[in-house]
Amino acid sequence: MAKIAINIATGSLQQPEIIVGIDLGTTNSLVAIIHPETKQPIALKEPAGSDESVATSSLVPSIIHFDERGAVAVGELAKHYLITQPAQTIFSAKRLMGKAYDDIKKNADFFSYKIIDDNTESLVKVQVADKFYSPIELSSFILKELKQRAEHILKTPVNKAVITVPAYFNDAQRQATRDAGKLAGLDVLRIVNEPTAASLAYGLGLSKDESKTIAVYDLGGGTFDISILHISNGIVEVLSTNGDTYLGGDDIDQAILEYWATQNGLTRDDLKANKTLMQSLRLKAEEAKKHLSFNDSYSSDLNGEVLALHKAEFNTLIQPLVDCTLTSCKMALKDAGKSVTAIDTIVMVGGSTRIPLIKEAVSAFFGRAVNDSVNPDEVVALGAAIQADILAGNNKDFLLLDITPLSLGIETAGGLMDVLIPRNSKIPTKAGRQYTTQIDGQSGMRIAVYQGERDLIKDNRKLAEFNLTNIPGMPAGLPKVELSFFINADGILLVKAKELRSGVEQTIEVKPQYGLTDTEVETMLMESITHAKDDIAIRALVEARTEGEQLLQTTERFIQKNNSYLSAEEIKSTAAAMQALQMALTMDDKNLIHQKIESLNEVSRPYAERVMDIAVAFAMKGKIV
Ligand code: ADP
Ligand code: MG
């Protein structure tokens, strides 16, 4: 019998909260969920209305239009304004995510709306009339539309989502995507790589003991990505990515447009002068392209002129573009260190992979048939829905994997951060390192665990601190304290310290993943970038100081123990060199410290060697020194 939960506080039926999967594409975006009954992933589309001639689609064009009063329209509605109001109609906002003007200026011509060149390294803004929008805001408009659409179709609030991004997106771009989600009122539970999502939609990587190498070929509207993935034991690793961020279906449309223009004696300038004609031709070109994916020829007319295209002509037109993508595939394989024969599965993603020539060329390149059974427009969103379902805890067999957002380490001498687990490590993971005491007879060791990218712990965030006590009295440097970090699949960090000679040990549990908000993580990363130079200088100084202090201690101990073997002159010059070093330690000059360390070493080297010889001689006679 099925159980129904009732919320006692509100008296309402408790529905398991829905988590949607979202493909936020450059050209098209869409939402998918796991169907509550069939348990299969489905892309959401509005049910067909009374007018059955209007086919509904799951795809929402990633286009945003602002009218004179600043009102926002997204999707098909906005698409109509691409030509009539280009300055107010934003497309390809995804290309601007996490970018500064400098990053995109060589492609500035591509955008027909106004991007602010503020001559700084800060993130770009788009200007529409007298308003400025960040790419995060622009993407949030698309996400808001998707959220509303999903709520309308599902008749339930949608607050949680998994959003996909290209595998090559860096931290800034991923963070921007997260922020866009937040701005749209979505709690973004996970950012997933598009090729990973596509693999999931094909059921790849869903079983625990599977080990496969996969090529994901994604040709969309404006971008081409090839990713080589390795999946084993539920861990998806991106071995390499390649592609072209300005190559896709739009270029195919353009090639057809130019072909027809030439046939009809139209020059580039003619087209530039008549934008309406150009746009009509472009729409016809896209129509022809799609038609030729399922037919051998296309014919239509525009203002009484015949527009025709045969498949053979079309194939010739797109051959250079296809070759380009294959060159990228070659490079991706090379970077992944794999040969074509090492690829177990090829997954086709993106609307443009419907083109037969492309399927054939990719199959021929990899020497095997490609996987194209899942709708290439929807496959990424469907995979995101599967990931969402796993996060909702409905697919318990599947091990959830994440990466550490920031490095984890401990404080060492001089307040330096010693990283044990670098950021972006896949979890579960473990790492260990040995440390020792600095003072003779030291019986305890304070272990402070930090998270962050800076060289000095004071700039990072402290997660925990504990003491390893009861270390038996030993001379400095003798105890061997083994410190191990272990992050389990839930993101919980276990820190264990063990003194190996005595077996004394202590363990502490830390939760690093939940300690920081996304914005804090972002800020810490940004600071580690801006302060990188200072950090290196400070680290060098601190290291020099620690080395100097240690040398002073050991020299002092040595002199106390062995003064009977040393001449008065040697003791005097050592004292002088020690004093000079002591002095240098109070100044912020690492070179000076190194110089004084070297001088002290020079003074002590001759007698240290002599004393060693004596010690060895004693030892040979069977005496203990
Ligand atoms: P993106 O991931 O960049 O948002 P999509 O995967 O949605 O893009 O792909 C959109 C592109 O796919 C457009 O250029 C569109 O014209 C093209 N496309 C869609 N259907 C077909 C088809 N049947 N044949 C060829 N191209 C197609
Ligand atoms: Mg896509």
XYZ file of C-alpha atoms and ligand atoms in Angstrom:
653
model
C 0.000 0.000 0.000
C 1.273 3.395 -0.856
C 1.907 5.787 1.959
C 0.955 9.447 1.791
C 2.675 11.879 4.095
C 0.684 14.767 5.520
C 2.326 17.898 6.798
C 0.741 18.299 10.262
C 1.542 22.006 10.450
C -0.196 22.942 7.213
C -2.525 20.009 6.730
C -1.331 19.739 3.136
C -0.200 16.620 1.369
C 3.512 16.311 1.445
C 4.910 15.806 -2.013
C 8.504 14.839 -2.415
C 10.191 18.024 -3.540
C 11.008 18.072 -7.192
C 14.541 18.774 -8.404
C 14.725 19.697 -12.070
C 17.607 19.291 -14.510
C 18.373 22.334 -16.641
C 20.430 22.594 -19.829
C 21.279 26.302 -20.021
C 22.459 26.355 -23.635
C 24.031 29.005 -25.825
C 21.234 28.655 -28.385
C 18.477 26.731 -26.621
C 17.656 25.920 -23.008
C 15.271 23.395 -21.486
C 14.109 21.639 -18.331
C 13.781 17.921 -17.686
C 12.566 15.817 -14.761
C 12.304 12.177 -13.855
C 8.705 11.184 -14.508
C 7.216 10.274 -11.123
C 5.481 7.174 -12.495
C 7.602 5.849 -15.315
C 10.840 6.880 -13.543
C 12.163 7.820 -16.962
C 13.702 11.227 -17.676
C 11.487 13.498 -19.798
C 11.933 16.994 -21.200
C 9.111 19.316 -20.176
C 6.925 20.855 -22.858
C 3.640 22.708 -22.696
C 0.801 20.369 -23.628
C -0.355 20.980 -27.199
C -3.022 23.675 -27.194
C -6.279 23.833 -29.109
C -4.343 24.857 -32.188
C -2.736 21.545 -33.021
C -0.913 22.949 -35.990
C 1.452 24.726 -33.606
C 3.909 22.081 -32.535
C 5.125 22.618 -28.985
C 8.751 22.164 -28.228
C 10.773 21.503 -25.112
C 13.351 24.018 -26.356
C 13.357 27.616 -25.212
C 15.610 29.784 -27.400
C 18.216 31.398 -25.103
C 17.207 34.875 -26.226
C 16.112 37.827 -24.096
C 14.315 40.895 -25.408
C 13.855 44.160 -23.532
C 11.135 46.503 -24.739
C 11.209 50.294 -24.456
C 9.906 50.154 -20.901
C 12.421 47.489 -19.891
C 9.865 44.645 -19.877
C 11.517 41.268 -20.477
C 10.506 38.536 -22.918
C 12.396 35.249 -23.227
C 12.414 32.457 -25.825
C 10.419 32.295 -29.077
C 8.831 35.673 -28.326
C 12.229 37.314 -28.017
C 13.593 35.569 -31.123
C 11.282 37.610 -33.356
C 13.107 40.785 -32.334
C 16.583 39.564 -33.337
C 16.406 41.505 -36.597
C 13.920 44.259 -35.890
C 15.450 45.345 -32.567
C 18.968 43.889 -32.459
C 20.241 46.343 -29.837
C 17.527 45.233 -27.423
C 17.673 41.518 -28.117
C 20.333 39.514 -26.332
C 21.475 36.129 -27.643
C 24.455 33.958 -26.662
C 24.603 35.427 -23.146
C 26.295 32.178 -22.119
C 29.406 33.203 -24.017
C 29.741 36.218 -21.697
C 29.475 34.327 -18.419
C 32.440 34.979 -16.154
C 34.206 37.003 -18.869
C 35.944 40.375 -18.898
C 35.767 42.605 -21.979
C 39.349 41.679 -22.800
C 38.337 38.025 -23.117
C 35.727 38.666 -25.785
C 36.986 41.740 -27.620
C 38.352 39.814 -30.558
C 34.833 38.493 -31.154
C 33.090 41.777 -30.362
C 31.685 41.960 -33.924
C 29.706 38.817 -33.271
C 27.420 40.570 -30.817
C 24.847 42.914 -32.317
C 24.008 44.420 -28.940
C 26.176 46.743 -26.886
C 28.831 45.277 -24.630
C 30.551 47.793 -22.386
C 34.283 48.156 -22.930
C 35.263 49.625 -19.579
C 38.938 48.908 -20.163
C 39.209 46.983 -16.926
C 39.552 43.376 -16.005
C 36.175 43.346 -14.320
C 33.272 41.297 -15.659
C 31.435 42.515 -18.758
C 28.082 44.280 -18.770
C 25.567 44.592 -21.546
C 23.856 47.902 -22.181
C 20.268 48.069 -23.381
C 18.921 51.634 -23.652
C 19.925 53.240 -20.356
C 20.114 49.996 -18.386
C 23.094 47.737 -17.691
C 22.847 43.986 -17.278
C 25.460 41.492 -16.159
C 25.605 38.138 -17.975
C 24.501 36.606 -14.666
C 21.311 38.691 -14.706
C 20.740 37.868 -18.380
C 21.072 34.147 -17.739
C 18.834 34.484 -14.706
C 16.049 35.773 -16.995
C 16.287 32.561 -19.014
C 16.353 30.440 -15.858
C 13.355 32.321 -14.443
C 11.432 31.597 -17.643
C 12.371 27.906 -17.409
C 11.364 27.794 -13.746
C 7.973 29.370 -14.477
C 7.436 27.064 -17.414
C 8.192 24.016 -15.296
C 5.912 25.238 -12.496
C 3.139 25.833 -15.002
C 3.499 22.386 -16.548
C 3.991 20.492 -13.278
C 1.561 22.625 -11.263
C 3.922 22.635 -8.317
C 6.617 25.032 -7.108
C 10.091 24.388 -8.471
C 12.914 25.635 -6.241
C 15.772 23.236 -6.731
C 17.819 22.488 -9.811
C 20.873 20.895 -11.283
C 22.334 23.054 -14.077
C 24.788 21.923 -16.734
C 27.832 23.812 -18.041
C 30.500 22.980 -20.651
C 33.298 20.839 -19.245
C 35.833 23.580 -19.965
C 33.984 26.221 -17.877
C 36.338 27.606 -15.242
C 35.457 28.470 -11.669
C 34.342 32.006 -12.479
C 31.991 30.720 -15.186
C 30.585 27.967 -12.962
C 30.109 30.417 -10.130
C 28.386 32.846 -12.484
C 26.015 30.044 -13.516
C 25.268 29.248 -9.874
C 24.637 32.904 -9.142
C 22.285 33.165 -12.117
C 20.336 30.254 -10.643
C 20.184 31.925 -7.250
C 18.987 35.147 -8.849
C 16.212 33.213 -10.582
C 15.100 31.837 -7.217
C 16.631 28.426 -7.717
C 18.703 26.553 -5.220
C 21.415 25.122 -7.488
C 22.269 21.781 -5.933
C 24.942 20.920 -8.392
C 26.669 22.198 -11.503
C 27.236 19.239 -13.838
C 29.414 19.033 -16.926
C 27.356 18.779 -20.118
C 29.230 15.727 -21.486
C 28.830 13.982 -18.131
C 25.092 14.649 -18.199
C 24.875 13.333 -21.766
C 26.687 10.148 -20.724
C 24.278 9.686 -17.823
C 21.334 10.022 -20.192
C 22.767 7.093 -22.136
C 23.016 5.150 -18.887
C 26.787 5.254 -19.006
C 28.453 5.386 -15.621
C 25.329 4.410 -13.742
C 26.593 1.036 -12.685
C 29.287 0.772 -10.097
C 31.804 -1.529 -11.634
C 31.685 -0.095 -15.104
C 34.867 1.286 -16.600
C 34.588 3.069 -19.940
C 36.235 5.693 -22.072
C 33.698 7.891 -23.818
C 33.877 10.579 -26.489
C 31.100 13.157 -26.356
C 30.718 15.057 -29.636
C 28.550 18.140 -29.083
C 27.706 20.382 -32.045
C 25.118 22.982 -31.058
C 23.985 26.267 -32.543
C 27.136 28.265 -32.016
C 29.674 26.048 -30.311
C 31.448 22.771 -30.840
C 32.808 20.724 -27.924
C 34.489 17.379 -27.902
C 35.158 15.801 -24.522
C 36.932 12.584 -23.676
C 35.651 11.113 -20.408
C 36.666 8.170 -18.357
C 34.028 6.615 -16.142
C 34.894 4.028 -13.579
C 33.224 3.087 -10.305
C 30.864 6.002 -10.603
C 33.674 8.513 -10.951
C 33.518 10.594 -14.093
C 36.820 12.107 -15.044
C 37.203 14.604 -17.887
C 40.412 13.502 -19.616
C 40.425 16.306 -22.159
C 38.253 18.813 -23.939
C 38.659 20.581 -27.250
C 36.475 22.405 -29.717
C 35.637 25.795 -31.072
C 33.490 28.291 -29.200
C 32.533 29.948 -32.485
C 31.537 26.988 -34.648
C 28.080 25.474 -34.929
C 24.731 25.317 -36.688
C 24.688 29.104 -37.158
C 27.748 28.792 -39.400
C 25.968 26.177 -41.490
C 22.988 28.521 -41.915
C 25.405 31.273 -42.920
C 27.097 29.021 -45.488
C 23.747 28.207 -47.113
C 22.720 31.869 -47.040
C 25.906 32.912 -48.815
C 25.502 30.116 -51.369
C 22.006 31.290 -52.258
C 23.059 34.943 -52.241
C 25.801 34.207 -54.780
C 23.380 32.199 -56.922
C 21.016 35.167 -56.951
C 23.726 37.707 -57.675
C 23.539 39.333 -54.255
C 26.709 40.740 -52.710
C 27.557 40.997 -49.023
C 26.846 44.709 -49.188
C 23.399 44.081 -50.687
C 22.610 41.869 -47.736
C 24.039 44.313 -45.220
C 21.846 47.020 -46.667
C 18.736 44.859 -46.504
C 18.645 43.231 -43.081
C 15.090 41.962 -43.517
C 16.072 40.108 -46.671
C 19.127 38.709 -44.934
C 17.073 37.471 -41.980
C 14.451 35.900 -44.262
C 17.234 34.124 -46.126
C 18.744 32.980 -42.849
C 15.458 31.495 -41.669
C 15.038 29.706 -45.007
C 18.595 28.440 -44.747
C 17.951 26.924 -41.311
C 14.728 25.408 -42.622
C 16.607 23.866 -45.578
C 19.329 22.511 -43.309
C 16.831 20.797 -41.018
C 14.832 19.483 -43.956
C 17.953 17.951 -45.491
C 18.587 15.938 -42.318
C 15.629 13.794 -43.375
C 15.256 14.436 -47.134
C 17.438 14.570 -50.220
C 16.485 17.964 -51.523
C 14.905 21.241 -50.485
C 13.055 23.776 -52.526
C 11.198 26.937 -51.572
C 10.799 30.462 -52.821
C 11.387 33.915 -51.462
C 9.811 36.942 -53.143
C 9.364 34.890 -56.314
C 12.997 33.651 -56.413
C 13.575 29.915 -56.143
C 15.718 28.729 -53.260
C 16.819 25.140 -53.794
C 19.458 22.921 -52.277
C 20.412 19.313 -52.889
C 21.961 17.144 -50.220
C 25.130 16.717 -52.262
C 25.581 20.501 -52.549
C 24.807 20.881 -48.856
C 27.402 18.254 -47.934
C 30.036 20.023 -49.996
C 29.161 23.301 -48.251
C 29.591 21.885 -44.766
C 32.580 19.617 -45.400
C 35.161 22.213 -44.203
C 33.223 22.679 -40.967
C 33.021 18.925 -40.430
C 36.770 18.622 -41.025
C 37.391 21.306 -38.411
C 35.495 19.318 -35.804
C 37.464 16.174 -36.638
C 40.738 18.043 -36.169
C 39.506 18.988 -32.695
C 38.657 15.325 -32.033
C 42.207 14.372 -32.954
C 43.632 16.939 -30.567
C 41.305 15.877 -27.764
C 42.376 12.255 -28.156
C 46.007 13.302 -28.146
C 45.574 15.347 -24.973
C 43.735 12.475 -23.328
C 46.558 10.129 -24.327
C 44.076 7.802 -26.033
C 43.927 6.275 -29.467
C 40.634 6.022 -31.394
C 40.497 2.329 -30.598
C 40.551 3.099 -26.867
C 37.177 4.843 -27.140
C 34.379 2.496 -26.083
C 31.408 4.743 -26.857
C 30.735 7.885 -28.870
C 27.816 10.011 -27.739
C 26.220 12.566 -30.068
C 24.902 15.783 -28.518
C 23.428 19.011 -29.943
C 20.841 19.732 -32.627
C 23.416 19.879 -35.417
C 24.425 16.231 -34.944
C 21.152 15.295 -36.682
C 22.908 16.036 -39.962
C 23.616 12.646 -41.616
C 27.026 13.700 -42.991
C 28.146 14.571 -39.489
C 27.083 11.233 -38.060
C 28.837 9.432 -40.918
C 32.029 11.463 -40.601
C 32.232 10.982 -36.834
C 31.493 7.252 -37.127
C 34.196 6.924 -39.775
C 36.676 8.861 -37.661
C 36.183 6.693 -34.570
C 35.740 3.519 -36.606
C 32.414 2.595 -35.010
C 28.758 3.593 -35.025
C 27.878 6.581 -32.874
C 25.194 6.607 -30.154
C 22.368 8.828 -31.305
C 19.259 7.147 -29.955
C 18.497 9.900 -27.420
C 17.155 13.211 -28.798
C 20.339 15.289 -29.213
C 18.569 18.544 -28.231
C 17.369 17.056 -24.983
C 20.081 14.598 -23.980
C 21.981 17.025 -21.715
C 18.848 18.123 -19.843
C 17.732 14.490 -19.469
C 21.110 13.646 -17.924
C 20.798 16.631 -15.591
C 17.419 15.252 -14.465
C 19.047 11.890 -13.735
C 21.718 13.647 -11.685
C 18.973 15.575 -9.853
C 17.231 12.311 -9.061
C 20.445 10.882 -7.652
C 20.806 13.981 -5.481
C 17.239 13.568 -4.280
C 18.365 10.201 -2.960
C 16.224 8.144 -5.316
C 19.077 6.218 -6.836
C 20.922 4.895 -3.847
C 23.152 2.506 -5.759
C 24.956 5.329 -7.367
C 27.889 6.797 -5.564
C 27.773 10.562 -5.495
C 30.947 12.273 -6.317
C 32.038 15.764 -5.842
C 35.210 17.739 -5.740
C 36.745 19.790 -2.957
C 36.101 23.479 -3.698
C 39.128 24.712 -1.720
C 42.451 23.224 -0.629
C 42.705 21.611 2.785
C 45.831 21.635 4.892
C 47.395 22.400 8.234
C 49.400 25.160 9.830
C 53.139 24.593 9.901
C 56.047 26.590 11.325
C 55.777 30.316 10.807
C 52.028 30.306 10.156
C 52.381 28.731 6.715
C 49.680 26.654 5.075
C 50.802 23.149 4.197
C 48.283 21.734 1.718
C 47.441 18.046 2.036
C 44.448 17.879 -0.320
C 44.539 20.402 -3.173
C 41.329 22.001 -4.338
C 39.374 20.263 -7.103
C 40.376 16.846 -5.791
C 37.760 14.229 -6.444
C 36.199 12.805 -3.341
C 36.434 10.366 -1.638
C 40.104 11.037 -1.304
C 42.912 10.740 1.217
C 46.354 12.154 1.786
C 49.029 11.807 4.423
C 52.298 13.413 5.460
C 54.793 13.088 8.298
C 55.675 15.892 10.677
C 57.968 16.139 13.646
C 58.516 18.202 16.804
C 60.553 21.397 16.973
C 61.502 21.379 20.647
C 63.301 18.731 22.713
C 60.938 16.798 24.930
C 57.853 18.301 23.268
C 54.939 16.202 24.519
C 52.079 17.683 22.511
C 51.469 18.881 18.983
C 48.778 21.358 18.047
C 47.151 20.517 14.732
C 45.145 23.282 13.102
C 43.201 22.418 9.955
C 42.648 25.153 7.380
C 40.787 25.598 4.102
C 41.869 28.033 1.394
C 44.355 28.887 -1.312
C 46.581 31.430 0.400
C 50.099 30.691 1.624
C 49.567 32.114 5.087
C 47.005 30.436 7.336
C 45.865 33.798 8.648
C 44.364 34.458 5.198
C 42.627 31.095 5.076
C 39.750 29.743 7.061
C 40.253 27.616 10.150
C 38.091 24.518 10.216
C 39.299 22.752 13.318
C 42.085 22.483 15.818
C 43.133 19.702 18.166
C 46.072 18.562 20.221
C 47.921 15.339 19.870
C 49.071 14.804 23.467
C 51.153 12.271 25.397
C 53.980 12.128 22.871
C 56.804 10.511 24.914
C 59.729 12.870 25.564
C 62.178 12.695 22.667
C 64.743 15.074 21.184
C 63.329 17.530 18.655
C 62.980 16.019 15.214
C 62.755 12.449 16.418
C 59.009 11.869 16.851
C 57.270 10.898 13.651
C 53.759 12.268 13.600
C 51.806 10.937 10.683
C 48.910 13.138 9.750
C 46.234 11.759 7.476
C 43.297 13.510 5.843
C 40.415 11.470 4.570
C 37.330 12.933 2.854
C 34.512 10.443 2.543
C 31.829 10.421 -0.153
C 29.610 12.724 1.946
C 32.298 15.368 1.968
C 33.179 14.838 5.628
C 36.848 15.281 6.452
C 38.466 13.001 8.996
C 41.828 14.114 10.313
C 43.976 11.603 12.147
C 47.296 12.254 13.839
C 49.461 9.383 15.010
C 52.908 9.380 16.562
C 54.452 6.349 14.934
C 57.140 5.546 17.523
C 54.718 5.462 20.474
C 51.462 4.689 18.691
C 49.680 7.648 20.357
C 46.847 8.810 18.106
C 43.882 11.133 17.853
C 41.109 11.625 15.304
C 38.798 14.512 14.591
C 35.847 14.934 12.198
C 35.447 18.135 10.196
C 32.752 19.136 7.719
C 34.503 21.274 5.154
C 31.867 21.339 2.422
C 29.155 23.024 4.390
C 31.301 25.573 6.142
C 31.310 28.171 3.415
C 28.731 29.730 1.185
C 29.439 29.744 -2.541
C 30.171 33.456 -2.434
C 32.736 32.938 0.293
C 34.437 30.237 -1.735
C 34.465 32.559 -4.747
C 35.918 35.434 -2.712
C 38.633 33.207 -1.311
C 39.576 32.013 -4.787
C 39.631 35.554 -6.151
C 41.828 36.698 -3.272
C 44.244 33.848 -3.803
C 44.628 35.006 -7.401
C 45.095 38.698 -6.599
C 47.495 38.028 -3.755
C 49.517 35.291 -5.413
C 52.632 37.461 -5.792
C 52.593 38.799 -2.208
C 52.020 35.284 -0.961
C 55.077 33.889 -2.685
C 57.254 36.663 -1.237
C 55.867 36.228 2.263
C 56.202 32.466 2.107
C 59.869 32.777 1.113
C 60.492 35.138 4.034
C 58.681 32.937 6.547
C 60.539 29.880 5.313
C 63.879 31.654 5.618
C 63.007 32.740 9.173
C 61.967 29.248 10.199
C 65.158 27.833 8.764
C 67.195 30.485 10.609
C 65.458 29.838 13.927
C 65.975 26.127 13.602
C 69.639 26.576 12.788
C 70.072 28.804 15.870
C 68.470 26.144 18.066
C 70.517 23.246 16.730
C 73.752 25.237 16.876
C 73.063 26.211 20.459
C 72.342 22.603 21.430
C 75.455 21.441 19.630
C 77.687 23.936 21.405
C 76.240 23.067 24.818
C 76.815 19.390 24.245
C 80.218 19.535 22.620
C 81.916 22.662 23.934
C 84.788 20.632 25.338
C 85.845 19.760 21.771
C 85.727 23.361 20.556
C 88.413 26.043 20.736
C 87.708 29.407 22.377
C 88.141 31.037 18.966
C 85.511 28.738 17.430
C 83.024 29.466 20.205
C 83.594 33.192 19.826
C 83.143 33.284 16.064
C 80.066 31.044 16.343
C 78.521 33.378 18.902
C 79.137 36.320 16.576
C 77.588 34.549 13.585
C 74.602 33.506 15.694
C 74.084 37.052 16.836
C 74.201 38.329 13.265
C 71.601 35.759 12.237
C 69.426 36.617 15.233
C 69.546 40.222 14.116
C 68.686 39.358 10.498
C 65.640 37.410 11.689
C 64.077 40.618 12.971
C 64.217 42.177 9.514
C 61.995 41.536 6.505
C 64.831 40.570 4.194
C 65.000 36.947 3.173
C 68.277 37.385 1.294
C 69.945 38.791 4.377
C 68.669 35.857 6.438
C 69.991 33.378 3.883
C 73.335 35.152 3.885
C 73.621 34.954 7.684
C 72.551 31.308 7.687
C 75.315 30.600 5.214
C 77.896 32.491 7.328
C 76.913 30.577 10.462
C 77.159 27.302 8.558
C 80.596 28.240 7.310
C 81.815 28.935 10.819
C 80.421 25.727 12.286
C 81.103 23.313 9.427
C 84.798 22.589 10.244
C 84.242 21.744 13.906
C 80.949 20.002 13.309
C 82.757 17.602 10.989
C 85.569 17.142 13.473
C 83.129 16.380 16.309
C 81.292 13.945 14.083
C 84.538 12.102 13.460
C 85.129 11.867 17.191
C 81.612 10.582 17.726
C 82.115 7.970 15.042
C 85.413 6.934 16.607
C 83.700 6.530 19.965
C 80.911 4.536 18.425
C 83.456 2.210 16.797
C 84.888 1.505 20.236
C 81.437 0.423 21.272
C 80.614 3.420 23.355
C 77.393 5.315 23.195
C 77.716 9.022 22.584
P 23.091 24.780 -27.960
O 23.583 23.604 -27.208
O 24.180 25.623 -28.537
O 22.111 25.597 -27.181
P 21.381 23.032 -29.593
O 21.942 21.748 -29.195
O 20.002 23.344 -29.159
O 22.334 24.250 -29.265
O 21.473 23.085 -31.192
C 20.885 24.097 -31.933
C 21.321 23.951 -33.362
O 20.878 22.701 -33.883
C 20.754 25.039 -34.257
O 21.757 25.550 -35.098
C 19.718 24.259 -35.087
O 19.540 24.836 -36.370
C 20.371 22.912 -35.193
N 19.431 21.851 -35.554
C 18.297 21.501 -34.907
N 17.668 20.516 -35.572
C 18.422 20.224 -36.661
C 18.310 19.306 -37.744
N 17.277 18.487 -37.851
N 19.287 19.276 -38.674
C 20.332 20.116 -38.572
N 20.498 21.008 -37.601
C 19.558 21.060 -36.639
Mg 24.119 22.320 -25.803
